Coordinates of C-alpha atoms in Angstrom, one line a residue:
X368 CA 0.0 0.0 0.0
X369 CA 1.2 3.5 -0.8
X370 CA 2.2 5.1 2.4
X371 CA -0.8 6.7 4.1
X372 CA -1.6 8.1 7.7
X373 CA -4.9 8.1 9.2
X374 CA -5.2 11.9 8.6
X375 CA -5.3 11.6 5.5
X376 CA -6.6 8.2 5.1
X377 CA -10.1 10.3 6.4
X378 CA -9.7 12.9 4.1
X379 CA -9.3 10.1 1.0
X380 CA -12.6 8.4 1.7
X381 CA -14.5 11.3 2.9
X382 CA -15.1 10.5 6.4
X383 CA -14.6 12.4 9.9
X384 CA -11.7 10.7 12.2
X385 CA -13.4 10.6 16.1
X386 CA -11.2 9.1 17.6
X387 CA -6.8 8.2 17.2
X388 CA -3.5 10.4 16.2
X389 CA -3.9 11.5 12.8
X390 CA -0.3 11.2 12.0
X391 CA -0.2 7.5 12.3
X392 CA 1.0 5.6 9.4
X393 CA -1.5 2.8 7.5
X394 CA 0.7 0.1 6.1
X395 CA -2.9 -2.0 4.9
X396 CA -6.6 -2.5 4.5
X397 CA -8.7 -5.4 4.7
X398 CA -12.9 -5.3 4.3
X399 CA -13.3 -9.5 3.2
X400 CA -13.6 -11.0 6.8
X401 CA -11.5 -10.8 9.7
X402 CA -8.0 -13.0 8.9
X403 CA -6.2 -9.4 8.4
X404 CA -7.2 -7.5 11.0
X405 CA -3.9 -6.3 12.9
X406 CA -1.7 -3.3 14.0
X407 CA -0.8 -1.2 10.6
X408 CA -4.4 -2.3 9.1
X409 CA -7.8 -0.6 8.9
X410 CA -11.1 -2.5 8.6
X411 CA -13.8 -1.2 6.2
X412 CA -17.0 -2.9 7.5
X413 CA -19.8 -3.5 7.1
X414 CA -19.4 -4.3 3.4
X415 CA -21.3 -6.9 1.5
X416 CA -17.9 -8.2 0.5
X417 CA -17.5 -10.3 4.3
X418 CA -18.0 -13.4 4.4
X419 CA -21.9 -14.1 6.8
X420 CA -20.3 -14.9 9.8
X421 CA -18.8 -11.5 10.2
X422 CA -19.5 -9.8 13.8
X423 CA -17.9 -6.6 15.3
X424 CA -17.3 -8.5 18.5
X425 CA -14.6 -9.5 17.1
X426 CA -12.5 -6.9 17.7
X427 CA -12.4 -6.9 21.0
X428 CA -9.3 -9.6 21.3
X429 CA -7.6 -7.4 18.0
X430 CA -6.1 -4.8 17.6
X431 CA -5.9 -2.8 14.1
X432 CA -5.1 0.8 13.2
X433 CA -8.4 2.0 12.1
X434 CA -11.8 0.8 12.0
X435 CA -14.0 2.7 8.7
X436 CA -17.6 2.5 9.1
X437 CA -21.1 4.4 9.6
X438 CA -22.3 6.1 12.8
X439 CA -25.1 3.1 13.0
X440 CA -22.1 0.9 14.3
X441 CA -19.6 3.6 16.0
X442 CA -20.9 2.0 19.3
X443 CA -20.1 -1.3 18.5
X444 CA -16.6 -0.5 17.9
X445 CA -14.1 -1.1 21.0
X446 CA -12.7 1.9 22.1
X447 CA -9.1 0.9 22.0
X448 CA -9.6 1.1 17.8
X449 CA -9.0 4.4 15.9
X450 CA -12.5 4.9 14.4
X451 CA -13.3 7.0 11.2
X452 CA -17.1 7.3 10.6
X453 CA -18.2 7.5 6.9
X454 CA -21.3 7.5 5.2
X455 CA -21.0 4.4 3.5
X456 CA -18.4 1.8 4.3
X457 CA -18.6 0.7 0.7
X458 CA -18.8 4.1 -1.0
X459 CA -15.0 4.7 1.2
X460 CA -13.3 1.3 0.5
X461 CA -13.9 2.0 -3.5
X462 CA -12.6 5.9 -2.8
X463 CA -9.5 4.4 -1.3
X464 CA -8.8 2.4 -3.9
X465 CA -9.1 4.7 -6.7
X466 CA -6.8 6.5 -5.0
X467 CA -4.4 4.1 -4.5
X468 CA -4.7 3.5 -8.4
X469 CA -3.5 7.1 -9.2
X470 CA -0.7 7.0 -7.1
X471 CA 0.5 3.8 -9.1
X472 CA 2.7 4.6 -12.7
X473 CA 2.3 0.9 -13.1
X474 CA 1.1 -1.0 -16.6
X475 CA -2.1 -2.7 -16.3
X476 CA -3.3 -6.0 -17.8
X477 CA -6.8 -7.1 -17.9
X478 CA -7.3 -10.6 -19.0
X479 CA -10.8 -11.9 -19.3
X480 CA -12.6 -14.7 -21.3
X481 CA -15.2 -17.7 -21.1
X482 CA -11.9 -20.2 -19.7
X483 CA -7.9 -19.8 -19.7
X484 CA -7.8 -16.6 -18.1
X485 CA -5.9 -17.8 -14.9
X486 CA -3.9 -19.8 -16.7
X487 CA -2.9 -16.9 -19.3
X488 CA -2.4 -14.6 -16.3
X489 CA -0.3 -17.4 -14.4
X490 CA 1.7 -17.8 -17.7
X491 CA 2.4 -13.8 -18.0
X492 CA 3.3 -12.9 -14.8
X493 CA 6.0 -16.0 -14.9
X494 CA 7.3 -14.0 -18.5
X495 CA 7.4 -10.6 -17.1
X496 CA 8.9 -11.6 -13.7
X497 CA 12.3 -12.1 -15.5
X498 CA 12.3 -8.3 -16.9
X499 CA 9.9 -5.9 -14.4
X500 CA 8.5 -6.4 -10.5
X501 CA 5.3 -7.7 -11.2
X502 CA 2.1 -8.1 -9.2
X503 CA -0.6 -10.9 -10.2
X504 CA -4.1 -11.2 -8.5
X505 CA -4.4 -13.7 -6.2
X506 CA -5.6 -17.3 -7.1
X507 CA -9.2 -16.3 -9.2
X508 CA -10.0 -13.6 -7.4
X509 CA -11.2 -11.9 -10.7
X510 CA -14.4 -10.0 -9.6
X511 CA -15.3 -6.8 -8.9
X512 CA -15.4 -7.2 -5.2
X513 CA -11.7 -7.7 -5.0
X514 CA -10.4 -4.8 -7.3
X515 CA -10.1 -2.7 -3.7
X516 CA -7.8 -5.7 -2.3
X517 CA -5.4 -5.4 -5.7
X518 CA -5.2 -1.7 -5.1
X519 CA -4.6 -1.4 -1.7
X520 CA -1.3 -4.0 -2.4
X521 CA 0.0 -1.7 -5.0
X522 CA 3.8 0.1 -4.1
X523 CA 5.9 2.0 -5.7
X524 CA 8.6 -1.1 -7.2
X525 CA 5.4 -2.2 -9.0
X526 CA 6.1 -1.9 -12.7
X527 CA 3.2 -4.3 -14.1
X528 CA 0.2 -5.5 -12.5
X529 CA -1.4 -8.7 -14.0
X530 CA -5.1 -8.5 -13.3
X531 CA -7.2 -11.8 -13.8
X532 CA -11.1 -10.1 -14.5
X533 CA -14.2 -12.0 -14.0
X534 CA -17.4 -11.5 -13.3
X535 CA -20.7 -13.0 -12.1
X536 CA -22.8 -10.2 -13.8
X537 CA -23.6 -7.3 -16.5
X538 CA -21.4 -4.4 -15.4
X539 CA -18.7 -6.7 -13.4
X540 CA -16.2 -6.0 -15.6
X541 CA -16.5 -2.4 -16.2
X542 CA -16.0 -1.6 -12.8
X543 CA -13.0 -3.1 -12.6
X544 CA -12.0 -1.7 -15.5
X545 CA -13.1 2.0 -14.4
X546 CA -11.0 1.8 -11.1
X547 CA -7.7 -0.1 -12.4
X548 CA -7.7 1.4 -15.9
X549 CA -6.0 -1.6 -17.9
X550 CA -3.9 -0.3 -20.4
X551 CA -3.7 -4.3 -22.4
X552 CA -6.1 -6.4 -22.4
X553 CA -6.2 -10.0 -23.2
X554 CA -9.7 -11.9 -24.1
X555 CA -8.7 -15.6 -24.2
X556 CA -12.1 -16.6 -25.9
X557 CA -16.2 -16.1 -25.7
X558 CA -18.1 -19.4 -24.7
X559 CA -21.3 -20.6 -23.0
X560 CA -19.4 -20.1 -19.2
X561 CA -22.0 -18.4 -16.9
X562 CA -24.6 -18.4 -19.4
X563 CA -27.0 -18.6 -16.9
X564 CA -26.3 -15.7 -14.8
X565 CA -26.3 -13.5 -17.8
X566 CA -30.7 -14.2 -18.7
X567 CA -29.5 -17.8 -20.6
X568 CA -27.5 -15.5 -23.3
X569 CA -24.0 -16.3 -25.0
X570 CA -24.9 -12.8 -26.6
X571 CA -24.7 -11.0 -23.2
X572 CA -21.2 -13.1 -22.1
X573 CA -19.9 -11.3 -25.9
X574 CA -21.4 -8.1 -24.1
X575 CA -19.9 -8.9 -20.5
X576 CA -16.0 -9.7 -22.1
X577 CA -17.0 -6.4 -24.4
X578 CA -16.5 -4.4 -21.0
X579 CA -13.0 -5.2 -20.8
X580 CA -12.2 -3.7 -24.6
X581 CA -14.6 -0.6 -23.4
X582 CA -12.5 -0.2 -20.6
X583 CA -9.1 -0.2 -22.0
X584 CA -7.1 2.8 -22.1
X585 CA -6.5 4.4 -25.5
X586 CA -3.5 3.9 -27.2
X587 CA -2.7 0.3 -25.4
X588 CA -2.9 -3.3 -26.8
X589 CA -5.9 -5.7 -27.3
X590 CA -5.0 -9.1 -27.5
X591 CA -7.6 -11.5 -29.4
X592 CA -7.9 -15.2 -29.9
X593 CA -7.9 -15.9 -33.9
X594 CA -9.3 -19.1 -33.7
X595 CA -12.5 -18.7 -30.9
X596 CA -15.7 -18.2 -33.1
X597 CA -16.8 -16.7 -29.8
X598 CA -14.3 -14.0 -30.3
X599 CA -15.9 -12.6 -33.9
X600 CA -18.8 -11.3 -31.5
X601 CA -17.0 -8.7 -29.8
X602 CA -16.9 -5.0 -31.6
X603 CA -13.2 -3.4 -32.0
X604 CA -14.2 -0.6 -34.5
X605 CA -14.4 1.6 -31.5
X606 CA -11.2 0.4 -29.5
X607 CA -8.2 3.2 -29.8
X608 CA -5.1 0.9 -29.9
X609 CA -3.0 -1.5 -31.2
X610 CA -4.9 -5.3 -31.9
X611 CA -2.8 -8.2 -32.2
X612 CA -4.4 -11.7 -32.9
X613 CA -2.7 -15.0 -31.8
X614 CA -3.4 -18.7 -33.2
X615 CA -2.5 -22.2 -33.7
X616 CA -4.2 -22.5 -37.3
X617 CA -3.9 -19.6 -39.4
X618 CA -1.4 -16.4 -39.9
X619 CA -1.6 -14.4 -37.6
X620 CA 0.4 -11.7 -35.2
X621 CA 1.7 -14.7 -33.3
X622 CA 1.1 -17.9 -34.6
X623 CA 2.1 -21.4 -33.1
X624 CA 3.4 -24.1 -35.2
X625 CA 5.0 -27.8 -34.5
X626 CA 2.3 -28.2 -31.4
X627 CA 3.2 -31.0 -29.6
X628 CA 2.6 -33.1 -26.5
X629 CA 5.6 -33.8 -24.2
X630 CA 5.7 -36.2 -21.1
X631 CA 4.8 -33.2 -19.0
X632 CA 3.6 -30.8 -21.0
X633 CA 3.5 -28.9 -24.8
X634 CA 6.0 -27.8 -27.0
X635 CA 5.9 -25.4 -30.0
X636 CA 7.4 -22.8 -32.7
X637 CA 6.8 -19.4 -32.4
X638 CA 8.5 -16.8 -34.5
X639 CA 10.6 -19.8 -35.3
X640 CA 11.7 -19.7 -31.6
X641 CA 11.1 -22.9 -29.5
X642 CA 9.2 -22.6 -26.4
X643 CA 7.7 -25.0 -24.2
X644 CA 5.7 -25.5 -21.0
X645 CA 4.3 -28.0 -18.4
X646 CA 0.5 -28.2 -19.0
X647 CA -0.7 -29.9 -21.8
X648 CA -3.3 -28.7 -24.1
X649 CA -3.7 -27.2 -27.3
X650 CA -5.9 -24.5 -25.9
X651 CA -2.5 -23.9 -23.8
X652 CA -1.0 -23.4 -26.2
X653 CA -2.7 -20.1 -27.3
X654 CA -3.0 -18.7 -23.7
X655 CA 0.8 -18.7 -23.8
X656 CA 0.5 -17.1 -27.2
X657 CA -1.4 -14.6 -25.9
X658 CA 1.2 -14.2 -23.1
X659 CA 4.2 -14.3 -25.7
X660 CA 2.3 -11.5 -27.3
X661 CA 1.8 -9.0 -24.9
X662 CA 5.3 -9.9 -23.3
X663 CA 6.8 -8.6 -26.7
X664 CA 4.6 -5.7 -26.7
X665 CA 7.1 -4.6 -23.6
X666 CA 10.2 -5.1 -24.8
X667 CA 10.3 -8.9 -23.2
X668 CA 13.3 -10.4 -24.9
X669 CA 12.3 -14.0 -26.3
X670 CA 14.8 -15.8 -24.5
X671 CA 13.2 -13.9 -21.1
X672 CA 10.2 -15.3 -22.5
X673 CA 11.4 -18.9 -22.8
X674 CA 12.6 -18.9 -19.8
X675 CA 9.2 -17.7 -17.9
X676 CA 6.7 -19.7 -20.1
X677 CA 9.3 -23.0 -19.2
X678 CA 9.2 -21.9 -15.4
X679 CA 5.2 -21.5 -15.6
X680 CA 3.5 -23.2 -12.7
X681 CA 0.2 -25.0 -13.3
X682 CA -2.6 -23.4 -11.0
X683 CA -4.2 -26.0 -8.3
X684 CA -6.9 -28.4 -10.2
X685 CA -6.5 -27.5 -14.2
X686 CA -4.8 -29.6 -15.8
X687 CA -3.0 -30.7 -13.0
X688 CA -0.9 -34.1 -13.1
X689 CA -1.2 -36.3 -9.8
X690 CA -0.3 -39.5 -9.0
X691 CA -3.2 -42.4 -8.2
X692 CA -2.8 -45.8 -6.6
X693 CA -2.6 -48.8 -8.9
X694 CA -0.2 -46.7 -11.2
X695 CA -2.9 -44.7 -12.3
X696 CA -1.9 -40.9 -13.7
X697 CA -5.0 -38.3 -12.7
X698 CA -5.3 -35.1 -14.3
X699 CA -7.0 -32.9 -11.9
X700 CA -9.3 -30.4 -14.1
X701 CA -12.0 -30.1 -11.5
X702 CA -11.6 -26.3 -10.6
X703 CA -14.8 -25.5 -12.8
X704 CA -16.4 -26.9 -16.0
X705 CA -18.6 -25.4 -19.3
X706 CA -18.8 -27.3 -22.5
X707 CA -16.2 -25.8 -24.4
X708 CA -13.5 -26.4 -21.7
X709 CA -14.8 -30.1 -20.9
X710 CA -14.3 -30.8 -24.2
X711 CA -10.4 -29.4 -24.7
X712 CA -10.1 -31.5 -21.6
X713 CA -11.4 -34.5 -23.2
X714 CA -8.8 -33.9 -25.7
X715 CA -6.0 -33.7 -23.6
X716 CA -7.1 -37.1 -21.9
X717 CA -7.1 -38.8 -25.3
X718 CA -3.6 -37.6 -26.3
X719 CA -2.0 -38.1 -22.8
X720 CA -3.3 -41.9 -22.9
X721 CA -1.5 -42.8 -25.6
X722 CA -2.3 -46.4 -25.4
X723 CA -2.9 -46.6 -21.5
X724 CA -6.6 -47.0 -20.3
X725 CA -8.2 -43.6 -20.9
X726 CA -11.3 -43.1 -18.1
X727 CA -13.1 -39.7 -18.4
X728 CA -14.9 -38.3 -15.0
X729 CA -17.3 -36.0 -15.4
X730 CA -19.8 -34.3 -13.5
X731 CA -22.7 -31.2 -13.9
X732 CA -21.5 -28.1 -15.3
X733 CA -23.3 -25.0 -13.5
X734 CA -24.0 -21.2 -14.1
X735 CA -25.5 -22.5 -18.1
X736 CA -29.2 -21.5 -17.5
X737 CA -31.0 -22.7 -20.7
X738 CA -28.3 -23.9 -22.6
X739 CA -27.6 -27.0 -19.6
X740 CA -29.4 -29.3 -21.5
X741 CA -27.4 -28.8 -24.8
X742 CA -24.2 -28.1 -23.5
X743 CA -24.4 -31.4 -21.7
X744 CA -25.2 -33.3 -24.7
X745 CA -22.8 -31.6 -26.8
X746 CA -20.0 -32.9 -24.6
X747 CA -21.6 -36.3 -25.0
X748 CA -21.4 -36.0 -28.6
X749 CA -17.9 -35.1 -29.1
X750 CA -17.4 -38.0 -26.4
X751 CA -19.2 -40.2 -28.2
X752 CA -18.0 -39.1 -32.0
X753 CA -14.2 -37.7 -31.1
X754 CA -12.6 -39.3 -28.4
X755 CA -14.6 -42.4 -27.0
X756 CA -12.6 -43.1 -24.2
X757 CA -12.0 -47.0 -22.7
X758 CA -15.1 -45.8 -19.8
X759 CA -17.0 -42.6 -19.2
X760 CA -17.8 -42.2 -15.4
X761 CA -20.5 -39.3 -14.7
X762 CA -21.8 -38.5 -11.8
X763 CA -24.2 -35.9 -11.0
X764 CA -28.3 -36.0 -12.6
X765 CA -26.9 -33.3 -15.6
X766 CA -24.4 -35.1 -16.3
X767 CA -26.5 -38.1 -17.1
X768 CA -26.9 -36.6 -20.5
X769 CA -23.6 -36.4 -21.4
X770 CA -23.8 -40.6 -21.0
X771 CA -27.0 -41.0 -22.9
X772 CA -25.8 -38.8 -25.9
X773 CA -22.1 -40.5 -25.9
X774 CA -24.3 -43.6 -26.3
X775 CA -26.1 -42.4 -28.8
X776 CA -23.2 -40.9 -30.4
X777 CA -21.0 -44.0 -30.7
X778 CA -19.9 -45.5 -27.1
X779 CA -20.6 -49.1 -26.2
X780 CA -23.0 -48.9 -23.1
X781 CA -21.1 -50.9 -21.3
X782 CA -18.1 -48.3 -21.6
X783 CA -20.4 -45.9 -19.4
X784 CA -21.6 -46.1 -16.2
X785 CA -23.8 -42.4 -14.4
X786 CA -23.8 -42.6 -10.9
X787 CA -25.5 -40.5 -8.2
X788 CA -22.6 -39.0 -5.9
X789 CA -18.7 -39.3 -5.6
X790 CA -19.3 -42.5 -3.1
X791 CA -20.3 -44.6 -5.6
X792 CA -17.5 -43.7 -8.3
X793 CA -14.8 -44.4 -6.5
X794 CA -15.3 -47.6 -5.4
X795 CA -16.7 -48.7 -9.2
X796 CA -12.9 -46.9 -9.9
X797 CA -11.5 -48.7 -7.5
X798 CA -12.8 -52.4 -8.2
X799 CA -13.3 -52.6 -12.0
X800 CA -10.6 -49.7 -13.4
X801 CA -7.4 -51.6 -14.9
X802 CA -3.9 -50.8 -13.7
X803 CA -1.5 -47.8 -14.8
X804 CA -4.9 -46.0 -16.5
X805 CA -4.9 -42.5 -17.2
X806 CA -7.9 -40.9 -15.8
X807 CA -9.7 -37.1 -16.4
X808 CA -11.9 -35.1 -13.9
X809 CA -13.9 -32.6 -14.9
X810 CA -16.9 -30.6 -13.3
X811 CA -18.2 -27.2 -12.3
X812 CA -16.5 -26.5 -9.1
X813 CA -19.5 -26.7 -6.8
X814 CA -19.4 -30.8 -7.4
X815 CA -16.3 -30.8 -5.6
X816 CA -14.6 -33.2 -7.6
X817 CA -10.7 -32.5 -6.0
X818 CA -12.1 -34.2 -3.3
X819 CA -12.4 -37.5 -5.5
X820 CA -8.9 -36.7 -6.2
X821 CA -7.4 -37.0 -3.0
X822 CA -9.0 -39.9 -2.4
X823 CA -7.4 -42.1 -5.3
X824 CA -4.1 -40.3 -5.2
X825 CA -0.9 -42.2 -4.5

């Protein structure tokens, strides 16, 4: 956080200081729930931002440097807390942290898109690392409600922050865009993901990734995916900046050729420079593009790059390679599920198996309103048409129609097998599953499918 005292810290968001020394210094904020509440840090609350089990009690064993909130709850405060009374907690937090955002000189990088965008932001921050101090948001914490918590950890080293951007509604995006002001942005592709928060439209997820381009600074860089139909959706005649397009079919700004699949990962030619990293996929392979890309567009020197896209760390359950009992290889994908991403998934399974058993496990995909039924199906399809791998495991009453259209599309019956929860599945994995198999898990993240994981890993 940009150095701050509480003086001023009251004058920033517009609020009257009753009681504590003005000229004491603010090192942090914190307004989710109550882990970083401490000496140096002030507490915005209440906000709708805190988890339900938030309580002002709490603060009687802690001690912080400030406590923001509204006269309704200036009593509950302890009195050994510096207290700042504001007319709106919220209304304050966002003040701070558009302050905070015009103290910073930093670049800003907006990535957004229907999948890939933590893995394309994981993949750039681990490029521009080797040339400029970088900051990347935390894990997927890519809506609005956490653009405050990226601002309040901006500091003067920062050259580049890498900002992962979400959203669970209409009008998510743009606010994040209207407080960090991204000067690149990167949209990784336009599918059905969170269809059904946005009234069962794909038009209105083209219209919710539109924000980020709207938001863009003029002058910066776009970054678009060549080869996502989605993508053809989004309107550029208006942007004011440089557009570069990146694929793994056609010409393009940066276009990959000699894919392949290594042991650990995927290899390619870019430029007609060799790069590599460990995560397979041919979707991965233009997230990195679109990391190469804007690493260029700062003066990144391709060996810099090489080195960061080969040091690239694959994020906690996508694509991630764990050991099982009974020599089995699991490929943890379960962080969250839509069609489009199931099926690159699928892909990956069918390439990585190479001869070894190849088990798909797959559950409901969430958030698809309308388009459920069909999305479903579709995966069954390509299941059924594409891939048809040695057994199909679902679990979860959507995902029964994924096994009734990979029947219908192809698979033997007795290749598939729907069951009603995770009990069930493992022990059919566990009994009738041959040795040293190669086996895929993929659902929306409320089916909790890493916890299926754990259970057959080594």
């Amino acid at each position: 956080m940009y150095p701050i005292n509480l003086g001023k810290l009251t004058y920033v968001v517009g609020g009257k200081l009753v009681r504590g020394n003005p000229h004491q210094t603010i090192h942090g904020a914190t307004y989710l729930g109550t882990r970083e509440i401490k000496p140096g840090t002030v507490l915005f609350a209440p906000t709708k931002y805190m988890g339900k089990g938030f309580t002002f009690s709490i603060l009687r064993t802690r001690s912080s440097s400030g406590v923001i909130t509204t006269k309704t709850y200036a009593n509950s405060i302890p009195k050994h807390h510096p207290l700042i009374i504001v007319p709106h907690a919220e209304m304050a937090l966002w003040r701070l942290a558009y302050y905070q955002r015009a103290l910073s000189k930093a670049i800003f990088i907006g990535i957004t898109g229907s999948s890939g965008k933590t893995t394309t932001k994981e993949m750039l921050a681990s490029i521009l690392m080797k040339k400029y101090y970088t900051y990347k948001s935390y894990s997927n914490s890519n809506v609005a409600g956490y653009t405050p918590f990226h601002m309040c950890r901006l500091h003067q080293k920062i050259q580049v922050a890498v900002l992962e951007m979400g959203m669970s509604n209409l009008g998510n995006i743009a606010k994040q865009c209207q407080c960090a002001k991204p000067n690149i942005g990167i949209v990784t592709n336009v599918a059905e993901a969170h269809c059904g928060s946005l009234r069962d439209s794909i038009h209105n997820v083209a219209r919710a990734k539109q924000e980020l381009i709207d938001g863009l600074t003029p002058g910066g860089l776009l970054v678009l995916n060549a080869d996502d139909p989605g993508s053809k959706n989004l309107n550029i005649a208006r942007y004011q900046g440089k557009i570069l397009r990146v694929s793994t079919q056609s010409p393009s700004s940066f276009q990959a050729k000699q894919i392949e699949y290594t042991k650990y990962g995927m290899k390619f030619v870019c430029n007609q420079i060799p790069f590599h990293f460990n995560t397979w996929g041919k979707h991965n392979v233009s997230n990195a593009l679109a990391a190469i890309a804007v690493a260029r567009y700062l003066n990144v020197s391709w060996s810099a790059i090489q080195q960061g896209l080969a040091h690239y760390q694959t994020p906690n359950s996508r694509l991630q390679p764990v050991s099982g009992t009974n020599g089995h290889l699991l490929i943890n994908d379960s962080y969250n599920a839509n069609p489009s991403s199931m099926i690159e998934g699928l892909k990956v399974l069918k390439k990585v198996a190479q001869g070894r058993t190849a088990v798909a496990i797959l559950g409901d995909m969430s958030e698809l309103g309308s388009y459920s039924q069909i999305g479903h199906q579709k995966v069954g399809t390509f299941l059924g048409q594409q891939t048809k791998p040695h057994f199909l495991i679902t679990i979860g009453r959507l995902a029964t129609l994924i096994a009734s259209s990979a029947i219908k599309s192809g698979m033997k019956p007795k290749s598939v097998h729907s069951f009603p929860n995770q009990h069930k599945a493992i022990r059919f994995i566990r009994r009738h599953i041959p040795l040293n198999a190669v086996l895929y898990f993929k659902a929306s993240h409320n089916m909790y499918f890493g916890r299926i994981v754990k259970k057959l890993r080594s």
